[in-house]
Short mmCIF file of C-alpha atoms and ligand atoms in Angstrom, two decimals:
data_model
loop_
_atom_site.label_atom_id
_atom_site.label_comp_id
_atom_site.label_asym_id
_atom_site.label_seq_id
_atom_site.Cartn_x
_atom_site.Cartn_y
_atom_site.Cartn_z
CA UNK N 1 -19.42 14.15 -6.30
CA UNK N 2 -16.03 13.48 -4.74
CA UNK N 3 -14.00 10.15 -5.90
CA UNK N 4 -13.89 7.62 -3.54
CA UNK N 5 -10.32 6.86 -2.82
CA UNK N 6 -9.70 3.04 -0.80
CA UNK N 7 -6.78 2.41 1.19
CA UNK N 8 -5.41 -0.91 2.20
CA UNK N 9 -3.78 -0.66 6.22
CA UNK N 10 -4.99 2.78 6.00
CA UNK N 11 -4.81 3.43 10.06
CA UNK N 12 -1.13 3.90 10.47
CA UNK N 13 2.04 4.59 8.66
CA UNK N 14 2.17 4.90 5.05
CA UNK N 15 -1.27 4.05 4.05
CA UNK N 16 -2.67 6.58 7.30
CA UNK N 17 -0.90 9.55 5.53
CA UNK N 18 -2.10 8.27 1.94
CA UNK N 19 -5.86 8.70 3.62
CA UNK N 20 -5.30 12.34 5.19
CA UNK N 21 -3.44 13.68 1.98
CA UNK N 22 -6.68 12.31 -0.11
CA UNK N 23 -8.88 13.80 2.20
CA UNK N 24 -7.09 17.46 1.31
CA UNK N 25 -7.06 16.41 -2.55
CA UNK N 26 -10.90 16.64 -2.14
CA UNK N 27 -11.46 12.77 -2.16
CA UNK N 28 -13.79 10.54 0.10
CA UNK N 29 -11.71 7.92 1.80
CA UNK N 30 -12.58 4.14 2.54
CA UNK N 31 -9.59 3.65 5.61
CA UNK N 32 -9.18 -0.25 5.75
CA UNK N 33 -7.19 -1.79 8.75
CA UNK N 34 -6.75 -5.50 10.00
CA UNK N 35 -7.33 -4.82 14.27
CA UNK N 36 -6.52 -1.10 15.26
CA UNK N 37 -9.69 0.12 15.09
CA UNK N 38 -8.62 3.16 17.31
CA UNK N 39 -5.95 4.27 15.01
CA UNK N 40 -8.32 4.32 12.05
CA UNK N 41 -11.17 6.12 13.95
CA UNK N 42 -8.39 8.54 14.04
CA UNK N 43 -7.55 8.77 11.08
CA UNK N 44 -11.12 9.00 10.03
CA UNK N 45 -11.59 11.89 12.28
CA UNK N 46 -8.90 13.58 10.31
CA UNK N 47 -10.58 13.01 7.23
CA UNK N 48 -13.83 14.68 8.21
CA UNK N 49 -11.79 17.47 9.42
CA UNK N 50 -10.47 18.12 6.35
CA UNK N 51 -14.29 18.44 4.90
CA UNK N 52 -14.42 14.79 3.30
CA UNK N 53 -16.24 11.51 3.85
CA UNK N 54 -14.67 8.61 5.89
CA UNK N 55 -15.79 5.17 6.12
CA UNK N 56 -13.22 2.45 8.12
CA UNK N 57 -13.18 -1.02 6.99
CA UNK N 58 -12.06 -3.69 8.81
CA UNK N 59 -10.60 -6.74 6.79
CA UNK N 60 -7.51 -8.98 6.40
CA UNK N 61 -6.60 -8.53 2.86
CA UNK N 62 -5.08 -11.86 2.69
CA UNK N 63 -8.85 -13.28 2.75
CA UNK N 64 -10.31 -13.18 -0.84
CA UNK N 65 -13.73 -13.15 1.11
CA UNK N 66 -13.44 -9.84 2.93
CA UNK N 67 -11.31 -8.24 0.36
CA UNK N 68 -14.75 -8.40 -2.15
CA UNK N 69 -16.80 -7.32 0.99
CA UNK N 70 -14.54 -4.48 1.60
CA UNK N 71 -14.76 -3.15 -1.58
CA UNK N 72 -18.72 -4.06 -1.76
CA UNK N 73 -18.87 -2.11 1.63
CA UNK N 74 -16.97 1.25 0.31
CA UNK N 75 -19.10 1.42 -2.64
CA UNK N 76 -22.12 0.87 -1.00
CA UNK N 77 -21.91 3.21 1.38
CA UNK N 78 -19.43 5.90 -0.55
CA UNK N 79 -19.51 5.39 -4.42
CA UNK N 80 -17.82 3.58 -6.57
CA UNK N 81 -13.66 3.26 -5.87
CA UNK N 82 -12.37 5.25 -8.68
CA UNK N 83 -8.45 5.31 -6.67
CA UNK N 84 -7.10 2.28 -5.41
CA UNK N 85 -3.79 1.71 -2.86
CA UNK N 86 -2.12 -1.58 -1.88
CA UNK N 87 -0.40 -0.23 0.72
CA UNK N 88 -1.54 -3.02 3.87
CA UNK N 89 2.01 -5.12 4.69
CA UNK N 90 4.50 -6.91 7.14
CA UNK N 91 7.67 -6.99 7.58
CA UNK N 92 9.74 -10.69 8.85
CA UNK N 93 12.20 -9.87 11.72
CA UNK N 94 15.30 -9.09 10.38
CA UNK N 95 17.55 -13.35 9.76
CA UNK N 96 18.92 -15.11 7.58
CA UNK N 97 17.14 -17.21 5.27
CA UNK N 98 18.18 -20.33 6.78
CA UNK N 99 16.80 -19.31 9.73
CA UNK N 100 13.44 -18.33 9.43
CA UNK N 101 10.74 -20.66 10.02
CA UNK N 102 8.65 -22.00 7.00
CA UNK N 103 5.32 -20.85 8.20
CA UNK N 104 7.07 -16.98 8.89
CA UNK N 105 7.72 -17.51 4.85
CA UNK N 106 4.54 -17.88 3.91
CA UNK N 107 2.87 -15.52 6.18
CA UNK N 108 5.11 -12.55 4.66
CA UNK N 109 4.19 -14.15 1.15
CA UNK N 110 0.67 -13.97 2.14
CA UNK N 111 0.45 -10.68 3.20
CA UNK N 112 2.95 -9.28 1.25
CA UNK N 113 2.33 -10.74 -2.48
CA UNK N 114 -1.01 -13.05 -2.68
CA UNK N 115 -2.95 -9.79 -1.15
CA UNK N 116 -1.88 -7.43 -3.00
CA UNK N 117 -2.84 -9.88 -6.04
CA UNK N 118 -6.04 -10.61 -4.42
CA UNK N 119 -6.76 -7.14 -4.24
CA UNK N 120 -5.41 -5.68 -7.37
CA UNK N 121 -7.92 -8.36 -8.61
CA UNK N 122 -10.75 -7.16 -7.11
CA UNK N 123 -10.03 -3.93 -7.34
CA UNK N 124 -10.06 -4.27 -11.35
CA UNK N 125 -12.68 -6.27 -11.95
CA UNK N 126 -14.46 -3.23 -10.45
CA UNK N 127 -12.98 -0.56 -12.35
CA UNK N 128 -12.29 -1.92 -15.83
CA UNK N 129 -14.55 -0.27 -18.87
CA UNK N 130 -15.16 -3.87 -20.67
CA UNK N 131 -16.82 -5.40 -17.24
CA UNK N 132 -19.39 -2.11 -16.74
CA UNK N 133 -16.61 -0.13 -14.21
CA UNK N 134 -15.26 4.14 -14.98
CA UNK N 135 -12.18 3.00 -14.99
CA UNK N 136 -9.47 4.06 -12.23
CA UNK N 137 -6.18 3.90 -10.61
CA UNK N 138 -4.10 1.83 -8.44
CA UNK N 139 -1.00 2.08 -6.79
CA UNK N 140 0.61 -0.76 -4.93
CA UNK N 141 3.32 -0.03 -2.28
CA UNK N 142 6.28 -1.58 -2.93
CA UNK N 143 9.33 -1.14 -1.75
CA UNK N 144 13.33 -0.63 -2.32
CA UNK N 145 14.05 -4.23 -0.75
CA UNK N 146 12.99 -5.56 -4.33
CA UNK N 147 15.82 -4.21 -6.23
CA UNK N 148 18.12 -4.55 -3.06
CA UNK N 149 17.22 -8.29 -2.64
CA UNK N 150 16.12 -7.85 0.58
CA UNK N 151 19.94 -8.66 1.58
CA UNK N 152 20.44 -8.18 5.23
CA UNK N 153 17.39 -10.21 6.64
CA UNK N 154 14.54 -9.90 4.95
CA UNK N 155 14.87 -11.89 2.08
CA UNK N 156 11.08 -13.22 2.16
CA UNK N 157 10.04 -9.48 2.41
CA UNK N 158 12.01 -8.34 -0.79
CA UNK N 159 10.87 -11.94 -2.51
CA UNK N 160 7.13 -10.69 -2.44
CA UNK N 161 7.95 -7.01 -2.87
CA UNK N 162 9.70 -8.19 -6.07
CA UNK N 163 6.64 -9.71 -7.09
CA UNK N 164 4.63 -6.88 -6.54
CA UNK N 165 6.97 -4.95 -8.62
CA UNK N 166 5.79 -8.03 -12.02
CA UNK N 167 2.05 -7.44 -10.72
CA UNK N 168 2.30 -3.30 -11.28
CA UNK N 169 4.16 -3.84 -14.27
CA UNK N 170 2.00 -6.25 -15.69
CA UNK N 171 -1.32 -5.83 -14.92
CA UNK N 172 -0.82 -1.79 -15.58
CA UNK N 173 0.14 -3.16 -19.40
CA UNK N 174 -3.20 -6.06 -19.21
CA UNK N 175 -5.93 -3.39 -18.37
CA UNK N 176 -4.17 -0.02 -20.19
CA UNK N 177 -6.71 -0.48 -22.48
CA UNK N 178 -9.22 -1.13 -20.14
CA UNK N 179 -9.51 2.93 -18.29
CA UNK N 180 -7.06 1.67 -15.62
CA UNK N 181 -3.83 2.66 -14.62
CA UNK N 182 -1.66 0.68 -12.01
CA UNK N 183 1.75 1.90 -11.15
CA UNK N 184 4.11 0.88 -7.71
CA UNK N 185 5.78 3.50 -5.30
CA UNK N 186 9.22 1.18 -3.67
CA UNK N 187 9.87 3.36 -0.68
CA UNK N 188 13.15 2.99 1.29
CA UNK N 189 13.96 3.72 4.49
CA UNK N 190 10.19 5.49 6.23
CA UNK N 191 9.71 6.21 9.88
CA UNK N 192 6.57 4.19 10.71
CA UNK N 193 5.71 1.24 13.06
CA UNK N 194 7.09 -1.31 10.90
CA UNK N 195 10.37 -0.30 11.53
CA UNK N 196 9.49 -1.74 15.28
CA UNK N 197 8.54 -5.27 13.61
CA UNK N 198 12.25 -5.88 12.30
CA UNK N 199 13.63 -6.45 15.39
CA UNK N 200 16.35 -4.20 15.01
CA UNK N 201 16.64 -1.64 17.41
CA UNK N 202 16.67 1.92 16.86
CA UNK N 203 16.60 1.28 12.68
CA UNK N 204 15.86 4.73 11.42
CA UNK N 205 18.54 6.56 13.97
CA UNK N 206 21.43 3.85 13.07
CA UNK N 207 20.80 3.98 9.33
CA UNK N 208 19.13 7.26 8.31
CA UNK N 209 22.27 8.90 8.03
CA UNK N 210 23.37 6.07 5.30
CA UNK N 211 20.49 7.25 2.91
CA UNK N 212 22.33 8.91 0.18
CA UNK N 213 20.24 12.12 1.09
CA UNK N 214 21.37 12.33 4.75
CA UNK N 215 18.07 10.97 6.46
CA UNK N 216 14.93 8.43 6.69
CA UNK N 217 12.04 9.41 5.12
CA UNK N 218 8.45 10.28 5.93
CA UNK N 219 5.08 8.58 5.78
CA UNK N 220 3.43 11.91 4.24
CA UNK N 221 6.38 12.07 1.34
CA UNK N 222 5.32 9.01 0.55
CA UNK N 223 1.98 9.74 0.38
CA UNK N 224 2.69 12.49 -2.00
CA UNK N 225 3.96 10.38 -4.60
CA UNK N 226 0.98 8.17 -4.40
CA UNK N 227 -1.76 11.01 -4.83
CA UNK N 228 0.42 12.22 -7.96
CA UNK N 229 0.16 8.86 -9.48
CA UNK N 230 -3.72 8.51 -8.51
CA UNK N 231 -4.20 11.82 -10.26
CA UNK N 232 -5.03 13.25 -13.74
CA UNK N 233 -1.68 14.46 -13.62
CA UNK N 234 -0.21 11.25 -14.22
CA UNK N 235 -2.80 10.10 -17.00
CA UNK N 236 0.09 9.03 -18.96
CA UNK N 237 1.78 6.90 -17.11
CA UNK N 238 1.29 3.10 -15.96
CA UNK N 239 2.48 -0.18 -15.61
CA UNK N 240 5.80 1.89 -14.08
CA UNK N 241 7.89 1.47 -10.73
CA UNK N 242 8.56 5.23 -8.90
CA UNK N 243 11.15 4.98 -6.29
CA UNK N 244 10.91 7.07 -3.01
CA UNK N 245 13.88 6.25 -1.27
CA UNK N 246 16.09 9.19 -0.82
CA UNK N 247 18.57 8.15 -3.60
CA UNK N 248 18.99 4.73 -1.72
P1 NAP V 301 2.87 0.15 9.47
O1 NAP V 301 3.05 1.51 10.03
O2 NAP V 301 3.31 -1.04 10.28
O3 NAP V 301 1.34 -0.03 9.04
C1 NAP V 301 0.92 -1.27 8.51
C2 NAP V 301 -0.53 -1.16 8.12
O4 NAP V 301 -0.92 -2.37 7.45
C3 NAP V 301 -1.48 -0.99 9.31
O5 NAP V 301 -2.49 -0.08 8.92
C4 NAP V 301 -2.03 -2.40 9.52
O6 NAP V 301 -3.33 -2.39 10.08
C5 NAP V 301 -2.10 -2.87 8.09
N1 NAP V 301 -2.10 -4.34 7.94
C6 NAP V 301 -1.13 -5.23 8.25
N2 NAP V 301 -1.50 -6.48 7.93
C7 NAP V 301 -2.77 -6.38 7.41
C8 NAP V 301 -3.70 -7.32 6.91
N3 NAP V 301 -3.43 -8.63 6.86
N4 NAP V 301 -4.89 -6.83 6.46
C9 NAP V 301 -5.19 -5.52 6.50
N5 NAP V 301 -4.33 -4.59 6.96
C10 NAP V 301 -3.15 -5.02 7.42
O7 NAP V 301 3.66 0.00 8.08
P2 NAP V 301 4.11 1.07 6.96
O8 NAP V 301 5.55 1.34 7.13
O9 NAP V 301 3.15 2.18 6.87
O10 NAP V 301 3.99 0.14 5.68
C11 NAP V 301 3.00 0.30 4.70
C12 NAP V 301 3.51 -0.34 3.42
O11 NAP V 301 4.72 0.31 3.03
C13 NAP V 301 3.85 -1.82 3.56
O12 NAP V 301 3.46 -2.51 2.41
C14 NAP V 301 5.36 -1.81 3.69
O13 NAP V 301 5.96 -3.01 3.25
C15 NAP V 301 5.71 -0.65 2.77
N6 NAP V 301 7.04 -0.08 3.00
C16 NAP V 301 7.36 0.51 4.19
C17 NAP V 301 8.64 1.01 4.35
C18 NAP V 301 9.11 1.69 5.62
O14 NAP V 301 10.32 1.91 5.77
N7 NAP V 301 8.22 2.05 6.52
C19 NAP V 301 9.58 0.88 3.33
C20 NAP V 301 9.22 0.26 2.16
C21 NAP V 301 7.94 -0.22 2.00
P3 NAP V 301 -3.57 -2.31 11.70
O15 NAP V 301 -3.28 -0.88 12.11
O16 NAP V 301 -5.02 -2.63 11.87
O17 NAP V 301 -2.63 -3.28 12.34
#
């Protein structure tokens, strides 16, 4: 039987090119997504393409309710989740602290920190040995505005992205005993939708060439980095941050 790999804002972006890369690493993918249910039937068509199972699951990880029903709902109907990325996210449009509005904070801290606990939660009290789970691995998607402050705008974004980065570390060091890894990817400057949700125009064109490497990066060079941590191949490492950011 194939593992059963389930993605978090699996029908674009990052987490879209996390599902197809699975689906060619011979898992069965669980494609979650909050209200484009077109782009995940697409991606879901891809996966079957590639000779694997797909099942999309609607559900706004930010609600502890669905979150258990989404993972109740992949199992269920694929097998148990053995690979686990918190990729889903939002970005605040690029201001100054002082001037963005309380409840833009907490929707970004929402989104961006409390569901990725909420999930990382769920997702191990599914997969640890001691509680009756085969153990597994997560990876949460970070991302370079941690360790760069989010200076420049998004300071509410790189606040929960820094706690992301004390979730991976520390939960990966809680459950290592436990048959369950949990490592971070912080990527920096991607080509995806998001870039749209800043409100600066034209991001990756204006600032690719500042990347130490010459360029912005892609969606599916993320996603190889994920699969590597998700794999045997990386049985020996956990609780770790792995930066894909073009020497940023
Ligand atoms: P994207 O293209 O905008 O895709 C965002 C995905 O998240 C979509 O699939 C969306 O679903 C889903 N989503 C948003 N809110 C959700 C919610 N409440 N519940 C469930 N799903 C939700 O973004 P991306 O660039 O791929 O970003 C993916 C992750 O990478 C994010 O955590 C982001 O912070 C991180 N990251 C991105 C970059 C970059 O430069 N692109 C850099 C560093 C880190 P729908 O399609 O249904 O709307």
């Amino acid at each position: 039987m194939a593992q059963v790999i389930l993605v978090t804002g699996g029908s674009r972006g990052i987490g879209a090119a996390c599902c197809r890369l699975a689906s060619r690493r011979g898992y069965d993918v669980a494609i979650n997504f909050q209200g484009n249910a077109r782009a995940a039937d697409a991606v879901a068509d891809d996966v079957r393409a590639a000779g694997a199972r797909a099942l999309t699951i609607q559900a706004d990880v930010s609600d502890a309710a669905a979150v258990e029903r989404m993972f109740d709902t992949a199992a269920a109907e694929l097998g148990p989740v053995a690979a686990f990325v918190s990729n889903a996210g939002v970005i605040n449009k690029a201001a100054p602290l002082a001037d963005i509005a309380v409840e833009e904070i907490r929707r970004i801290v929402e989104i961006d920190l409390t569901a990725h606990l909420i999930c990382n939660r769920a997702a191990v009290r599914r997969m640890a040995r001691s509680r009756g789970g085969e153990g597994g691995a997560i990876v949460n998607i970070s991302s370079m505005a941690s360790s760069l402050f989010g200076a420049g705008g998004f300071i509410p974004y790189g606040a929960a992205k820094g706690g992301i980065d004390v979730l991976t570390q520390g939960l990966g060091r809680e459950v290592a005993g436990d048959g369950v890894r949990v490592n971070g990817i912080r990527p920096g400057l991607i080509d995806t939708d998001i870039q749209d949700d800043t409100g600066v125009e034209n991001r990756i064109a204006r600032f690719g060439s500042t990347v130490p490497i010459g360029r912005a990066g892609t969606a599916a060079e993320v996603a190889e980095a994920v699969l590597w941590l998700l794999s045997d191949q990386a049985a020996y490492v956990t609780g770790t941050l792995f930066d894909v950011s073009g020497g940023r």
